[in-house]
Coordinates of C-alpha atoms in Angstrom, one line a residue:
M1 CA 7.9 83.5 151.9
L2 CA 7.3 86.8 153.6
Q3 CA 8.1 85.2 157.0
V4 CA 11.4 83.8 155.6
I5 CA 12.4 87.3 154.4
R6 CA 11.5 88.7 157.8
D7 CA 13.6 86.1 159.6
K8 CA 16.6 86.6 157.4
A9 CA 16.4 90.4 157.2
Q10 CA 18.5 91.0 160.3
G11 CA 21.7 92.9 161.0
W12 CA 23.7 95.3 158.8
I13 CA 22.6 93.6 155.5
A14 CA 19.0 94.4 156.2
W15 CA 19.8 98.0 157.1
A16 CA 21.8 98.4 153.9
I17 CA 18.9 97.2 151.8
V18 CA 16.5 99.5 153.7
I19 CA 18.9 102.5 153.0
L20 CA 19.2 101.7 149.4
I21 CA 15.5 101.5 148.9
S22 CA 14.8 104.6 151.0
I23 CA 17.1 106.9 149.0
P24 CA 15.2 106.7 145.7
F25 CA 11.8 106.9 147.5
A26 CA 13.0 109.9 149.5
L27 CA 14.2 111.7 146.4
W28 CA 11.0 110.8 144.6
G29 CA 9.0 112.3 147.4
I30 CA 11.0 115.5 147.4
Q31 CA 10.6 115.7 143.6
S32 CA 6.8 115.3 143.9
Y33 CA 6.7 118.2 146.5
L34 CA 8.9 120.5 144.5
G35 CA 7.5 119.6 141.1
V36 CA 10.9 118.5 139.8
G37 CA 10.4 116.4 136.7
S38 CA 6.7 116.2 137.2
E39 CA 5.8 118.6 134.4
P40 CA 7.3 118.3 130.9
I41 CA 8.5 121.7 129.8
A42 CA 7.5 123.1 126.4
A43 CA 9.7 126.2 126.4
T44 CA 11.7 128.6 128.6
V45 CA 11.6 132.4 128.2
N46 CA 14.5 134.1 129.9
G47 CA 14.6 131.2 132.4
A48 CA 10.8 131.2 133.0
E49 CA 9.2 127.8 132.2
I50 CA 6.1 127.2 130.1
N51 CA 4.9 123.6 130.8
E52 CA 3.3 121.2 128.4
R53 CA 0.0 121.1 130.3
T54 CA -0.4 124.9 129.9
L55 CA 0.3 124.5 126.2
D56 CA -2.3 121.7 125.9
N57 CA -5.0 123.7 127.7
Q58 CA -4.4 126.8 125.5
Y59 CA -4.3 124.7 122.4
Q60 CA -7.7 123.1 123.1
R61 CA -9.1 126.6 123.9
F62 CA -7.7 127.9 120.6
R63 CA -9.3 125.1 118.6
Q64 CA -12.6 125.7 120.4
Q65 CA -12.4 129.4 119.4
L66 CA -11.9 128.5 115.8
R67 CA -14.9 126.2 115.8
E68 CA -17.1 128.9 117.4
Q69 CA -15.9 131.6 115.0
L70 CA -16.2 129.5 111.8
G71 CA -19.3 127.6 112.7
A72 CA -20.5 125.3 110.0
A73 CA -17.5 126.4 107.8
Y74 CA -15.1 124.8 110.2
R75 CA -13.3 121.7 108.8
P76 CA -10.6 119.9 110.8
E77 CA -8.7 119.0 107.7
M78 CA -8.3 122.8 106.9
F79 CA -5.8 123.2 109.8
D80 CA -2.5 121.6 110.4
D81 CA -2.4 120.5 114.1
A82 CA 1.4 120.8 114.3
R83 CA 1.4 124.3 112.9
M84 CA -1.5 125.4 115.1
R85 CA 0.2 124.0 118.2
K86 CA 3.4 125.9 117.3
E87 CA 1.3 129.1 116.9
V88 CA -0.2 128.6 120.3
L89 CA 3.2 128.1 121.9
N90 CA 4.4 131.3 120.2
R91 CA 1.5 133.1 121.7
L92 CA 2.4 131.8 125.2
I93 CA 6.0 132.9 124.7
R94 CA 4.8 136.4 123.8
D95 CA 2.5 136.5 126.8
E96 CA 5.4 135.6 129.1
L97 CA 7.6 138.3 127.5
V98 CA 4.9 140.9 128.0
Q99 CA 4.6 139.9 131.7
Q100 CA 8.3 140.1 132.2
T101 CA 8.6 143.4 130.5
S102 CA 5.6 144.9 132.4
N103 CA 7.1 143.8 135.7
R104 CA 10.5 145.5 134.8
M105 CA 8.5 148.7 133.9
G106 CA 6.8 148.6 137.3
L107 CA 3.3 148.0 135.8
R108 CA 0.9 146.5 138.3
A109 CA -2.7 145.5 138.8
G110 CA -3.9 146.0 142.3
S111 CA -6.7 144.1 144.1
N112 CA -9.2 146.8 143.4
M113 CA -8.6 146.6 139.6
I114 CA -8.9 142.9 139.7
Q115 CA -12.0 143.0 141.7
A116 CA -13.6 145.6 139.5
S117 CA -12.8 143.6 136.3
I118 CA -14.3 140.4 137.7
L119 CA -17.4 142.2 138.9
S120 CA -18.0 143.6 135.4
M121 CA -17.7 140.3 133.6
P122 CA -21.1 139.2 132.2
T123 CA -20.3 135.5 132.8
F124 CA -20.5 136.0 136.5
Q125 CA -23.7 138.2 136.5
K126 CA -27.3 137.2 137.2
D127 CA -30.1 139.6 136.3
G128 CA -27.5 142.2 135.3
R129 CA -25.6 142.1 138.6
Y130 CA -22.6 140.2 139.9
D131 CA -23.5 137.0 141.7
Q132 CA -21.1 135.2 144.0
Q133 CA -22.6 131.8 143.6
T134 CA -22.5 132.1 139.8
Y135 CA -18.8 133.1 140.0
E136 CA -17.9 130.1 142.3
R137 CA -19.9 127.6 140.2
A138 CA -18.3 128.8 136.9
L139 CA -14.8 128.5 138.4
R140 CA -15.6 125.1 139.9
L141 CA -16.9 123.7 136.6
Q142 CA -13.7 124.9 134.9
G143 CA -11.5 123.4 137.5
L144 CA -10.1 126.7 138.6
S145 CA -9.5 128.2 142.1
P146 CA -10.4 131.8 142.8
A147 CA -6.7 132.5 143.4
G148 CA -5.8 131.0 140.0
F149 CA -8.4 132.9 138.2
E150 CA -7.5 136.1 139.8
D151 CA -3.9 135.6 138.7
R152 CA -5.1 135.2 135.1
V153 CA -7.1 138.4 135.4
R154 CA -4.1 140.2 136.9
R155 CA -1.8 139.1 134.1
A156 CA -4.4 140.2 131.5
L157 CA -4.7 143.6 133.1
V158 CA -0.9 144.1 133.3
A159 CA -0.5 143.1 129.7
E160 CA -3.3 145.6 128.7
Q161 CA -1.4 148.4 130.4
L162 CA 1.7 147.8 128.2
S163 CA -0.5 147.6 125.1
Q164 CA -2.3 150.9 126.0
A165 CA 1.1 152.6 126.7
V166 CA 2.3 151.7 123.2
H167 CA -1.0 152.7 121.5
A168 CA -1.0 156.0 123.4
G169 CA 2.4 156.9 121.8
S170 CA 1.2 156.4 118.2
F171 CA 0.2 159.4 116.1
V172 CA -0.7 160.3 112.5
T173 CA 1.0 163.1 110.5
P174 CA -1.2 165.5 108.5
K175 CA 0.4 164.2 105.3
E176 CA -0.6 160.6 106.1
L177 CA -4.1 161.6 107.0
N178 CA -4.6 163.6 103.8
E179 CA -3.3 160.7 101.6
N180 CA -5.6 158.3 103.4
Q181 CA -8.6 160.6 102.9
R182 CA -7.8 161.0 99.3
L183 CA -8.0 157.3 98.7
V184 CA -10.7 156.3 101.2
K185 CA -13.1 158.9 99.9
Q186 CA -12.3 158.6 96.3
T187 CA -15.3 158.2 93.9
R188 CA -15.4 156.6 90.4
E189 CA -17.7 157.0 87.5
L190 CA -18.6 153.9 85.5
S191 CA -21.1 152.1 83.2
Y192 CA -21.4 148.4 83.0
F193 CA -23.4 145.4 81.8
V194 CA -23.5 141.7 83.0
V195 CA -22.9 138.6 80.9
P196 CA -24.7 135.8 82.8
A197 CA -23.2 132.4 83.1
S198 CA -26.7 130.9 82.8
D199 CA -26.7 132.0 79.1
F200 CA -24.1 129.3 78.5
K201 CA -25.6 126.3 80.5
L202 CA -24.7 123.0 78.8
S203 CA -27.3 120.4 78.2
D204 CA -24.9 117.7 76.8
E205 CA -24.1 114.8 79.0
L206 CA -20.5 114.6 80.2
S207 CA -18.4 111.5 79.5
D208 CA -17.6 109.0 82.3
D209 CA -13.9 109.8 81.8
E210 CA -14.4 113.5 82.4
I211 CA -16.4 112.8 85.6
K212 CA -13.9 110.2 86.8
T213 CA -10.9 112.5 86.2
Y214 CA -12.5 115.3 88.1
Y215 CA -13.4 113.0 91.0
E216 CA -9.9 111.7 91.3
A217 CA -8.4 115.2 91.2
N218 CA -10.8 116.7 93.7
Q219 CA -11.5 113.9 96.2
S220 CA -11.0 116.3 99.2
A221 CA -14.3 118.0 98.0
F222 CA -16.2 114.7 98.5
I223 CA -15.3 113.7 102.0
S224 CA -17.9 112.3 104.4
P225 CA -17.1 114.1 107.7
E226 CA -15.9 112.3 110.8
K227 CA -18.8 111.5 113.1
V228 CA -19.5 109.9 116.5
K229 CA -22.5 108.6 118.4
V230 CA -22.5 109.2 122.1
E231 CA -24.4 108.3 125.2
Y232 CA -25.0 111.0 127.8
I233 CA -26.6 112.0 131.1
L234 CA -28.5 115.3 130.8
L235 CA -29.1 117.2 134.0
D236 CA -31.3 120.3 134.2
A237 CA -33.1 122.2 136.9
G238 CA -36.5 121.3 135.5
T239 CA -35.8 117.6 135.8
A240 CA -34.4 118.1 139.3
G241 CA -37.4 120.1 140.4
G242 CA -39.8 117.4 139.2
T243 CA -38.3 115.0 141.7
I244 CA -38.9 117.2 144.8
D245 CA -41.6 116.2 147.3
V246 CA -43.9 119.1 148.1
D247 CA -46.4 119.5 150.9
E248 CA -48.9 122.2 151.9
E249 CA -46.7 123.6 154.6
R250 CA -43.7 124.1 152.4
L251 CA -45.8 125.7 149.6
R252 CA -47.5 128.1 152.1
G253 CA -44.0 129.0 153.5
Y254 CA -42.8 129.8 150.0
Y255 CA -45.9 131.8 149.2
E256 CA -45.6 133.9 152.3
N257 CA -41.9 134.7 151.6
N258 CA -42.4 135.5 147.9
Q259 CA -45.8 137.1 147.6
D260 CA -44.5 139.6 144.9
E261 CA -44.4 136.6 142.5
F262 CA -48.1 136.0 142.8
G263 CA -49.7 139.3 142.0
L264 CA -48.8 142.9 141.1
P265 CA -46.1 144.4 143.3
E266 CA -46.3 147.9 144.7
Q267 CA -45.3 150.6 142.2
R268 CA -44.2 154.1 142.8
Q269 CA -44.3 157.2 140.6
A270 CA -41.5 159.7 140.9
S271 CA -40.1 162.8 139.3
H272 CA -36.5 163.9 139.3
I273 CA -34.0 166.6 138.5
L274 CA -30.7 165.3 137.1
I275 CA -27.4 167.1 137.0
L276 CA -25.0 164.8 135.0
A277 CA -21.7 163.6 136.5
A278 CA -20.5 160.2 135.2
A279 CA -19.1 157.6 137.6
D280 CA -15.6 158.1 136.1
A281 CA -15.8 161.9 135.9
D282 CA -12.9 164.0 137.3
Q283 CA -13.3 165.6 140.7
S284 CA -13.8 169.1 139.3
T285 CA -16.8 167.9 137.3
V286 CA -18.3 166.1 140.3
D287 CA -17.8 169.2 142.5
E288 CA -19.5 171.5 139.9
A289 CA -22.5 169.1 139.6
K290 CA -22.8 168.8 143.4
A291 CA -22.8 172.6 143.7
R292 CA -25.5 173.0 141.1
I293 CA -27.8 170.3 142.7
D294 CA -27.3 171.9 146.1
V295 CA -28.5 175.3 144.7
L296 CA -31.6 173.6 143.2
A297 CA -32.3 171.9 146.5
E298 CA -32.2 175.2 148.3
R299 CA -34.6 176.7 145.8
L300 CA -37.0 173.9 146.4
R301 CA -36.9 174.5 150.1
D302 CA -37.7 178.1 149.4
G303 CA -40.9 177.0 147.7
E304 CA -40.2 177.0 144.0
S305 CA -42.1 174.5 141.8
F306 CA -40.3 171.1 141.4
E307 CA -41.8 170.7 137.9
E308 CA -40.7 174.1 136.7
L309 CA -37.1 173.6 138.1
A310 CA -37.0 170.2 136.3
K311 CA -38.1 171.7 133.0
Q312 CA -35.5 174.5 133.2
N313 CA -32.5 172.6 134.8
S314 CA -32.8 168.8 134.5
Q315 CA -30.2 167.2 132.2
D316 CA -32.4 164.1 131.6
P317 CA -33.7 164.6 128.0
G318 CA -36.3 161.9 128.5
S319 CA -38.1 163.5 131.4
A320 CA -37.2 167.2 131.7
A321 CA -40.0 168.4 129.3
A322 CA -42.5 166.5 131.5
G323 CA -41.4 168.2 134.7
G324 CA -39.1 165.3 135.5
D325 CA -41.9 162.7 135.6
L326 CA -40.6 159.1 135.3
G327 CA -44.0 157.4 135.5
F328 CA -44.7 154.3 137.7
F329 CA -42.0 151.7 138.3
G330 CA -41.4 148.8 140.6
K331 CA -38.4 147.6 142.5
G332 CA -35.3 146.4 140.6
I333 CA -35.8 148.9 137.7
M334 CA -33.9 151.9 138.8
D335 CA -30.3 152.4 140.0
P336 CA -30.1 151.0 143.6
A337 CA -29.3 154.3 145.2
F338 CA -32.2 156.0 143.3
E339 CA -34.6 153.2 144.2
S340 CA -33.6 153.3 147.9
A341 CA -34.3 157.0 148.0
V342 CA -37.7 156.6 146.4
Y343 CA -38.9 153.9 148.7
A344 CA -37.7 155.9 151.7
L345 CA -40.0 158.9 150.8
Q346 CA -43.5 159.7 151.9
E347 CA -45.9 160.6 149.0
G348 CA -45.2 164.2 148.1
G349 CA -41.8 164.2 149.7
V350 CA -38.5 165.4 148.1
S351 CA -35.2 163.8 148.7
E352 CA -31.8 165.3 149.5
P353 CA -29.3 165.1 146.6
V354 CA -28.7 161.5 145.6
R355 CA -25.6 160.3 143.8
T356 CA -25.9 157.5 141.2
S357 CA -23.7 156.4 138.3
F358 CA -25.4 159.1 136.1
G359 CA -24.9 162.1 138.4
F360 CA -26.9 163.9 141.2
H361 CA -30.6 163.7 141.5
L362 CA -33.4 165.5 143.5
I363 CA -36.3 163.1 143.7
K364 CA -40.0 163.8 144.4
L365 CA -42.4 160.9 145.2
T366 CA -45.6 161.7 143.3
G367 CA -47.7 158.5 143.7
I368 CA -48.0 155.1 145.2
K369 CA -49.9 152.2 143.6
D370 CA -50.5 149.4 146.2
G371 CA -49.7 145.9 145.2
T372 CA -52.2 143.1 145.0
V373 CA -51.6 139.4 145.9
K374 CA -53.7 136.4 144.8
P375 CA -55.0 134.3 147.7
F376 CA -53.0 131.1 148.2
E377 CA -55.8 128.8 147.0
E378 CA -56.1 130.7 143.8
A379 CA -52.3 130.9 143.2
R380 CA -51.5 127.3 144.4
T381 CA -50.6 125.9 141.0
D382 CA -48.3 128.9 140.3
V383 CA -46.8 128.6 143.8
E384 CA -46.0 124.9 143.3
A385 CA -44.4 125.6 139.9
A386 CA -42.3 128.5 141.3
Y387 CA -41.3 126.4 144.3
R388 CA -40.2 123.5 142.2
K389 CA -38.2 125.9 139.9
F390 CA -36.5 127.5 143.0
E391 CA -35.7 124.2 144.7
G392 CA -34.9 122.5 141.3
E393 CA -32.2 125.2 140.7
R394 CA -30.8 124.6 144.2
L395 CA -30.8 120.9 143.8
Y396 CA -29.4 121.1 140.3
F397 CA -26.1 122.6 141.5
E398 CA -25.8 119.8 144.1
L399 CA -26.5 117.1 141.6
A400 CA -24.1 118.7 139.0
E401 CA -21.2 118.4 141.4
Q402 CA -22.1 114.8 142.2
L403 CA -22.4 114.0 138.5
A404 CA -19.0 115.5 137.8
D405 CA -17.4 113.5 140.7
L406 CA -19.1 110.2 139.9
S407 CA -18.4 110.3 136.2
Y408 CA -14.7 111.1 137.0
E409 CA -14.4 108.4 139.6
D410 CA -15.7 105.7 137.1
P411 CA -14.4 107.1 133.8
D412 CA -15.2 103.9 131.8
S413 CA -19.0 104.0 132.2
L414 CA -22.0 106.3 133.0
E415 CA -23.9 103.5 134.6
S416 CA -22.9 104.1 138.2
A417 CA -23.5 107.9 138.0
A418 CA -26.9 107.3 136.4
S419 CA -27.8 104.7 139.1
V420 CA -26.7 106.8 142.1
L421 CA -28.4 110.0 140.9
E422 CA -31.5 108.1 139.4
L423 CA -31.0 109.7 136.0
S424 CA -31.5 108.1 132.6
I425 CA -28.7 107.5 130.0
Q426 CA -29.7 108.8 126.6
Q427 CA -28.1 108.1 123.1
S428 CA -27.5 110.6 120.3
D429 CA -27.7 110.2 116.6
W430 CA -24.5 110.7 114.5
I431 CA -22.7 114.0 115.4
T432 CA -20.0 115.7 113.3
R433 CA -17.5 118.2 114.6
E434 CA -19.6 121.0 113.0
Q435 CA -23.2 119.9 113.3
G436 CA -25.5 118.3 115.8
A437 CA -29.2 118.5 116.9
G438 CA -30.6 119.5 120.3
V439 CA -28.0 119.9 123.0
F440 CA -25.4 118.9 120.4
A441 CA -26.0 122.1 118.5
N442 CA -23.9 123.7 121.3
P443 CA -20.2 123.8 120.1
K444 CA -18.9 123.2 123.6
V445 CA -20.7 119.8 123.7
R446 CA -19.4 118.7 120.3
T447 CA -15.9 119.9 121.2
A448 CA -16.0 117.6 124.3
A449 CA -17.2 114.6 122.3
Y450 CA -14.2 115.1 119.9
S451 CA -11.6 115.8 122.6
D452 CA -8.6 113.4 122.8
D453 CA -9.6 112.3 126.4
V454 CA -13.1 111.2 125.3
L455 CA -12.5 110.1 121.7
K456 CA -9.1 108.5 121.9
E457 CA -8.8 107.5 125.6
H458 CA -12.5 106.4 125.8
N459 CA -13.1 108.3 129.0
N460 CA -16.2 110.1 130.2
S461 CA -16.2 113.8 129.5
E462 CA -15.9 116.4 132.2
L463 CA -19.2 118.0 133.2
I464 CA -20.2 120.3 130.3
E465 CA -22.3 123.3 131.4
I466 CA -24.8 124.2 128.6
D467 CA -26.3 127.2 130.4
G468 CA -26.9 128.2 134.0
T469 CA -29.3 125.4 134.8
S470 CA -28.4 122.5 132.5
S471 CA -25.3 120.4 132.0
L472 CA -24.3 116.9 130.8
V473 CA -21.6 114.3 130.8
L474 CA -21.0 112.1 127.7
R475 CA -18.9 109.3 126.4
V476 CA -18.4 108.0 122.8
L477 CA -20.3 104.8 121.7
D478 CA -19.3 104.7 118.1
H479 CA -16.8 106.5 115.9
Q480 CA -16.4 106.7 112.1
E481 CA -13.4 108.4 110.5
S482 CA -13.9 110.8 107.6
S483 CA -13.8 109.0 104.2
V484 CA -14.2 109.8 100.6
L485 CA -17.7 109.3 99.3
P486 CA -18.1 106.7 96.4
L487 CA -18.2 108.1 92.9
D488 CA -21.7 107.0 92.3
E489 CA -23.0 109.1 95.2
V490 CA -21.4 112.3 93.9
R491 CA -21.8 111.8 90.1
Q492 CA -24.6 114.2 89.8
Q493 CA -22.8 116.8 91.9
I494 CA -19.7 116.5 89.7
T495 CA -21.8 116.8 86.5
E496 CA -23.4 120.0 87.7
T497 CA -20.0 121.4 88.8
L498 CA -18.3 120.7 85.5
Q499 CA -21.2 122.2 83.5
Q500 CA -21.1 125.3 85.7
Q501 CA -17.3 125.6 85.2
Q502 CA -17.7 125.3 81.4
A503 CA -20.5 127.9 81.5
E504 CA -18.3 130.3 83.5
Q505 CA -15.4 129.8 81.2
Q506 CA -17.6 130.7 78.2
A507 CA -19.1 133.7 80.0
Q508 CA -15.6 134.9 80.8
A509 CA -14.4 134.5 77.2
E510 CA -17.5 136.4 76.0
A511 CA -16.9 139.2 78.5
E512 CA -13.2 139.6 77.6
K513 CA -14.1 139.6 73.9
R514 CA -16.5 142.5 74.4
M515 CA -14.0 144.3 76.6
A516 CA -11.5 144.1 73.8
E517 CA -14.0 145.7 71.5
M518 CA -14.4 148.6 73.9
A519 CA -10.6 148.9 74.2
A520 CA -10.5 149.2 70.4
G521 CA -12.9 152.2 70.6
A522 CA -16.4 150.7 70.3
P523 CA -19.1 152.4 72.5
L524 CA -20.2 150.4 75.5
S525 CA -23.8 150.6 74.4
D526 CA -23.0 148.9 71.1
V527 CA -20.8 146.3 72.7
A528 CA -23.5 145.5 75.3
N529 CA -26.0 144.7 72.4
S530 CA -28.9 143.0 74.1
Y531 CA -27.5 143.1 77.6
A532 CA -28.9 145.9 79.8
V533 CA -26.5 148.8 80.6
T534 CA -26.3 150.3 84.1
G535 CA -25.0 153.8 84.4
P536 CA -23.3 156.1 84.0
M537 CA -23.1 156.3 87.8
T538 CA -20.7 157.5 90.5
V539 CA -19.8 155.1 93.4
D540 CA -17.5 155.1 96.4
R541 CA -15.6 152.2 97.9
N542 CA -18.4 151.2 100.2
D543 CA -21.2 151.7 97.7
R544 CA -23.9 148.9 97.6
Q545 CA -25.3 150.0 94.2
I546 CA -22.9 147.7 92.4
P547 CA -21.9 144.0 93.2
P548 CA -18.9 143.5 95.5
G549 CA -16.8 141.8 92.8
L550 CA -17.3 144.7 90.4
S551 CA -16.5 147.3 93.1
S552 CA -13.2 145.5 94.0
A553 CA -12.1 145.3 90.3
L554 CA -13.2 148.9 89.6
F555 CA -11.1 150.4 92.4
R556 CA -8.0 148.4 91.3
T557 CA -8.3 149.7 87.7
A558 CA -5.7 152.3 86.7
K559 CA -7.0 155.9 86.5
P560 CA -7.7 156.9 82.9
A561 CA -6.0 159.8 81.3
A562 CA -7.9 163.1 81.2
G563 CA -10.9 162.7 78.9
G564 CA -10.2 159.0 78.4
S565 CA -11.6 155.8 79.8
S566 CA -10.5 152.4 81.1
P567 CA -12.4 149.1 80.3
G568 CA -12.3 146.0 82.4
T569 CA -14.1 142.8 83.4
A570 CA -15.0 141.4 86.9
R571 CA -16.2 138.0 88.1
L572 CA -19.4 138.2 90.1
A573 CA -21.1 135.8 92.4
G574 CA -22.5 132.8 90.7
G575 CA -20.0 132.9 87.8
D576 CA -21.5 135.9 86.0
F577 CA -19.1 138.5 84.5
A578 CA -19.4 142.2 84.4
V579 CA -18.0 144.3 81.6
Y580 CA -17.4 147.9 82.7
L581 CA -16.0 151.2 81.5
L582 CA -14.3 153.5 84.0
T583 CA -14.8 157.1 82.8
G584 CA -13.8 159.3 85.7
V585 CA -12.0 159.5 89.1
T586 CA -12.6 162.1 91.8
E587 CA -10.1 162.3 94.6
G588 CA -11.5 162.3 98.2
S589 CA -11.4 165.2 100.6
A590 CA -12.8 165.5 104.1
D591 CA -14.3 168.0 106.6
D592 CA -12.8 168.6 110.0
K593 CA -15.2 166.1 111.7
S594 CA -14.4 163.2 109.4
N595 CA -10.7 164.1 109.6
L596 CA -10.8 163.6 113.4
Q597 CA -12.6 160.3 113.1
Q598 CA -10.3 159.0 110.4
Q599 CA -7.3 160.2 112.3
E600 CA -8.3 158.2 115.4
S601 CA -9.0 155.1 113.2
L602 CA -5.5 155.4 111.6
R603 CA -3.9 156.0 115.0
R604 CA -5.4 152.8 116.4
M605 CA -4.2 150.9 113.3
L606 CA -0.7 152.3 113.8
G607 CA -0.8 151.5 117.5
R608 CA -1.5 147.8 116.6
D609 CA 1.4 147.8 114.2
H610 CA 3.7 149.5 116.7
Y611 CA 2.7 147.0 119.4
E612 CA 3.5 144.2 117.1
M613 CA 7.0 145.7 116.5
V614 CA 7.5 145.9 120.2
L615 CA 6.7 142.2 120.6
T616 CA 9.0 141.3 117.7
D617 CA 11.8 143.3 119.3
L618 CA 11.3 141.6 122.7
E619 CA 11.5 138.2 121.0
S620 CA 14.7 139.1 119.2
R621 CA 16.5 140.1 122.4
A622 CA 15.1 137.3 124.7
D623 CA 16.7 134.0 125.6
I624 CA 14.0 131.6 124.3
E625 CA 14.5 127.9 124.2
I626 CA 11.9 125.5 122.6
L627 CA 12.1 122.2 124.4
L628 CA 9.0 120.5 122.9
N629 CA 9.0 119.3 119.3
T630 CA 5.7 120.8 118.2
D631 CA 6.1 119.5 114.7
S632 CA 5.8 115.9 115.9
E633 CA 2.6 116.4 117.7

């Protein structure tokens, strides 16, 4: 057939067919390069597009944050997906508006700012310091390029500048501050007693009709959660290290290069004189500190005692009284510049002024304690363990990349990845969205198991990094939707709930009856009868002497007239009820120090409100078009 087509496809007819076929292919190729039509658009903001993939990524991240914040209290049915998705899209729109406004205002984040921000992020640090390999691995596992991540950081820094500018323009008037202090520092005098719900516990059996009616009206309270079983490949550095072949030569090489690990390293004792000058101090402060340390250095050269100068001048409160003595320490403890100066000195020597993030130091080396190293034969077991750990971590990162690639290339099974890497496939017990044992106690792992790509599309998950030296890939084996538990399984629970409700209702009725007696003029002590009375006592809004429920009701109660009192009731934890009598209110006042603290707190609160107003105004004047129907998602 193909040969017939080739024989007939001659002349202008063939060329016409070729041209007709080429046009759509050419246009399709151009579109694929330019991105035209390749990304569904969720919204436009003054012409700038927010694509659906960005919305999906941010939506998944938002759901993950909810799970982590709420922990075991998280329930998927509590949240409407369409509403949450709409909220995430609104956030993205606001973020884009902030970027556009910041650009118009000329706000920028330079390379140095971006670099400093990344270097300070704990996620990319190892042993308290930035580590390039950790940074690259973290980005790789998240599917990010350094350029893409740096752009995210840049946008965040620019947005922060606008927020700070608005906050800086907020202020609190003296009248607002005084009114706030009057309310915040107000105290109230009360006496109270508690009517326990346990006094009204019912022993009678409830009827089947009562139990059934409650069950049918409250079925959402008796839902068995959605759950899955998964199979997974777990990779960790310890497992990787156990597969490494070792020989005597390699172990001796590791021993020679890392002798500090197999004994006590050399330690040095030093004293110092510190003149404070923070890393972010202004130039005049730095110059003043440098001048002071130079004078002290000259006095040392003239023969004055280091210890006496430290006692009189050092601004380190922890060592000044001891003549600046810092005791013995090893490498990796002190600031790098300080450590470098110490290890460059001869015993008894004094350094030139040394600048650290704390300020300027003069350092005297007062002692050296030589290190000791175990012989190789004695340390061999420790050497092998350390070597396997070191090589295991190196091999782990190689295997992690391979596992990520293999499980992606064959998304319908873990068999090929397990076979190539010689790793075992394990199976989990049932896992809910909120709970799991072992590695499934990690919210990231459970989130991956319930992601649409894994649960609905039946694909392998992406590589999930548990910590710096362990990760896994999983796929769902079995899935059970959430369902209402049968009545027989929850009968006892319903019985206890109904009895508790009836007891609370009776406790409330008794408390309100006794409050009415006080309102009619009966003394609280008579009304309390056999219940113990607490008070009179004076409390403020944050006082822990009284239960939270009572405190909340007390400070909502109207101030009594002079010489009068105001009775009330409050529901407490467990269904108990407090009956109280408010007998006095003292308005708050503040000293200058607390005024300053409260003023700053109020200013920050106003700043947040003002920033919200700015965003609302930007939205009202922007050309925003929602192209994606989030309600249908």
